[in-house]
Coordinates of C-alpha atoms in Angstrom, one line a residue:
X1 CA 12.1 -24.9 -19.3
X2 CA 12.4 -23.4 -15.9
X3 CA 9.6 -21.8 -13.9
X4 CA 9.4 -18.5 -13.6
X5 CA 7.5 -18.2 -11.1
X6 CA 6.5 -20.2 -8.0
X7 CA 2.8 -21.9 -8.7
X8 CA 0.6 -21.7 -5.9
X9 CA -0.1 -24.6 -4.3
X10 CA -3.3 -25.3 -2.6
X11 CA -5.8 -28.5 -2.4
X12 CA -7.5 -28.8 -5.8
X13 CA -10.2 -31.1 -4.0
X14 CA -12.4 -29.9 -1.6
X15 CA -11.7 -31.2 2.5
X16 CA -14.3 -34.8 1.7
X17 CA -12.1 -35.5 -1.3
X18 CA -8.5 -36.6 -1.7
X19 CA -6.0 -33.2 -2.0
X20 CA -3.5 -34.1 -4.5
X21 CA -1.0 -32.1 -2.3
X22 CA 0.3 -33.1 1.3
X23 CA -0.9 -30.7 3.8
X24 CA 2.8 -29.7 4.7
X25 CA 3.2 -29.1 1.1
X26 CA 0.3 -26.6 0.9
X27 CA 1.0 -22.9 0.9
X28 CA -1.3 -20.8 4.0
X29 CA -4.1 -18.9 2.4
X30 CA -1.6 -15.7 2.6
X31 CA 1.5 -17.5 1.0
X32 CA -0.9 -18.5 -1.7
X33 CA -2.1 -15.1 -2.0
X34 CA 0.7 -13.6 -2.5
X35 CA 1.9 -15.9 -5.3
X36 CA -1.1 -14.7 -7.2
X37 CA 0.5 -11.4 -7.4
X38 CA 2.5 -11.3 -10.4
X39 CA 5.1 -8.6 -9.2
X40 CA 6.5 -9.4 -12.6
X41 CA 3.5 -7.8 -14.1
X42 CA 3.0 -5.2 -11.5
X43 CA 7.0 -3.6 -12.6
X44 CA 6.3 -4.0 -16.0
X45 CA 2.7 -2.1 -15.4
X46 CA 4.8 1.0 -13.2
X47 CA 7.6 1.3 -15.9
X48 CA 4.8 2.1 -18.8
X49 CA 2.5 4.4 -15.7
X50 CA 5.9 6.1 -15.5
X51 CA 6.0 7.1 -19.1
X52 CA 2.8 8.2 -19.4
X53 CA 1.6 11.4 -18.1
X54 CA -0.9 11.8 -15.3
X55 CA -3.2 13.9 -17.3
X56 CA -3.8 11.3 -19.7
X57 CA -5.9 8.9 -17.7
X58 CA -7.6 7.7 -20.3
X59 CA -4.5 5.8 -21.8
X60 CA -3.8 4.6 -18.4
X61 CA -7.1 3.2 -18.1
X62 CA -6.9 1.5 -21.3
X63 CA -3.2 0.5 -20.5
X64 CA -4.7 -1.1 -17.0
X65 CA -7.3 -2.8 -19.0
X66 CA -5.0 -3.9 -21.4
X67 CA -2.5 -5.3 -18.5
X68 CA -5.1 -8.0 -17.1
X69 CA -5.0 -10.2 -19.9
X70 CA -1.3 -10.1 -20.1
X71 CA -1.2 -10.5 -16.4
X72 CA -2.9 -13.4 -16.8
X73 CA -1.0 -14.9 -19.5
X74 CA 2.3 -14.5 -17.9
X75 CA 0.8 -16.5 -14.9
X76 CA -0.2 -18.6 -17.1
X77 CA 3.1 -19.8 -18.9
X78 CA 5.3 -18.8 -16.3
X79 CA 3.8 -21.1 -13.7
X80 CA 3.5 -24.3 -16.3
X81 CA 6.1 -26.8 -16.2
X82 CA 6.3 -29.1 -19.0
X83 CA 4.9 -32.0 -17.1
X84 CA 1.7 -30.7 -15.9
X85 CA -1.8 -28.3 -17.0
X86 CA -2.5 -25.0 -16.4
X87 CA -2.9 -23.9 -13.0
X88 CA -6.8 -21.7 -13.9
X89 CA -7.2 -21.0 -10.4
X90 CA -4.3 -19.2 -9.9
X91 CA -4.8 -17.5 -14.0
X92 CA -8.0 -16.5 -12.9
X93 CA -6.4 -15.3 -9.5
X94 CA -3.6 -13.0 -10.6
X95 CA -6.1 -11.2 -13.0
X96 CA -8.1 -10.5 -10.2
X97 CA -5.2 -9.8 -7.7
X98 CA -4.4 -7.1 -10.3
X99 CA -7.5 -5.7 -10.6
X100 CA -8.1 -4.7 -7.0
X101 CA -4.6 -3.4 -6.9
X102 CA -4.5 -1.2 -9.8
X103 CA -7.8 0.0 -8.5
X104 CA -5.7 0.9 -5.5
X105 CA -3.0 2.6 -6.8
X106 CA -5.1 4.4 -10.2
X107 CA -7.4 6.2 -7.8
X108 CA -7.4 9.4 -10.1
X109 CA -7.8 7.6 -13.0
X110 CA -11.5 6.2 -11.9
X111 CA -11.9 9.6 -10.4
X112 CA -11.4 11.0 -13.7
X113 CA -13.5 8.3 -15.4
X114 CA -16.4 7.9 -12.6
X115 CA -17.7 11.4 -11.1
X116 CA -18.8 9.4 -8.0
X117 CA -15.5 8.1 -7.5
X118 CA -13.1 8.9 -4.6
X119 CA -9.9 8.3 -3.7
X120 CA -10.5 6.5 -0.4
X121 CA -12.4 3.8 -2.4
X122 CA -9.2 2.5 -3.7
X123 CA -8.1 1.3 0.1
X124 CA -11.1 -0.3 0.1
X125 CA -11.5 -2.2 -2.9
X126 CA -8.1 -3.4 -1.9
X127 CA -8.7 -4.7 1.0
X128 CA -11.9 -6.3 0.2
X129 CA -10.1 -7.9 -2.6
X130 CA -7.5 -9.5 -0.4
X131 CA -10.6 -10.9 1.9
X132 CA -12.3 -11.6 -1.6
X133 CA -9.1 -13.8 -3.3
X134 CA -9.5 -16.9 -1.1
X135 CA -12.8 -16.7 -0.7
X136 CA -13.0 -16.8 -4.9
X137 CA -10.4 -19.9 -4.9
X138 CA -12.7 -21.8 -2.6
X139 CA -15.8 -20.9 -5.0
X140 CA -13.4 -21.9 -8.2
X141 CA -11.7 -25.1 -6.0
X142 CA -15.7 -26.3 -5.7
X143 CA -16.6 -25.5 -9.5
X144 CA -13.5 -27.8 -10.4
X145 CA -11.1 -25.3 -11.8
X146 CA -7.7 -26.7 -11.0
X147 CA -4.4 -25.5 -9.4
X148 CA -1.8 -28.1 -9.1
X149 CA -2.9 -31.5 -10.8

């Protein structure tokens, strides 16, 4: 079966160890990061926000929190080829990519949830998350979670 979607390919050994993947065939840090997003997931997410109602933010936060799991299971199987594992860092990436966007864009749904919540805080979990991301798939590289074995 075809991919889906591109898998992200980065060392799965740290720098003293042997990188299964040729450094001209390694994604940058920001390539890499942005195939963690699952923009597959992200317009499937929108299309059910659309339907529901602002004023109900307590189905979209159990619609957000229902949308991780299945964010990560479309990484999952989309980025598989028959040939080779599962690619856990980058499962474990895109779930966490999605999290610190939809905390992003469901501002007034936390503010709704969380009376110490503010809008602003959105920007900045997102942007700590996209300092966070490689940071994580260093931590999950060195705790032998693999990529592209």
């Amino acid at each position: 079966m075809p991919l889906l979607r591109p898998r992200a390919m980065r060392a799965d050994l740290p720098a003293a160890g042997r990188a299964p993947v040729a450094a001209g065939e390694q994604d940058t840090a920001l390539k890499a990061v942005l195939k963690w997003i699952p923009i597959e997931v992200i317009g499937f997410y929108q299309a059910i926000m659309a339907a529901v109602p602002t004023e109900k933010t307590d189905v979209r936060l159990w619609l957000t929190a229902v949308t991780i799991p299945i964010c990560a299971l479309w990484i999952a199987f989309a980025t598989k080829p028959d040939d080779k594992r599962y690619a856990w860092r980058q499962i474990v990436l895109a779930a966490l990519a999605f999290v610190f966007w939809g905390v992003a864009v469901q501002s007034e749904v936390l503010k709704a949830a969380l009376s110490s919540w503010e809008t602003w805080m959105g920007t900045v979990v997102l942007i700590l998350g996209s300092v966070l991301l490689p940071i994580i798939d260093g931590l999950l590289m060195h705790l032998g979670l693999t990529q592209s074995q």
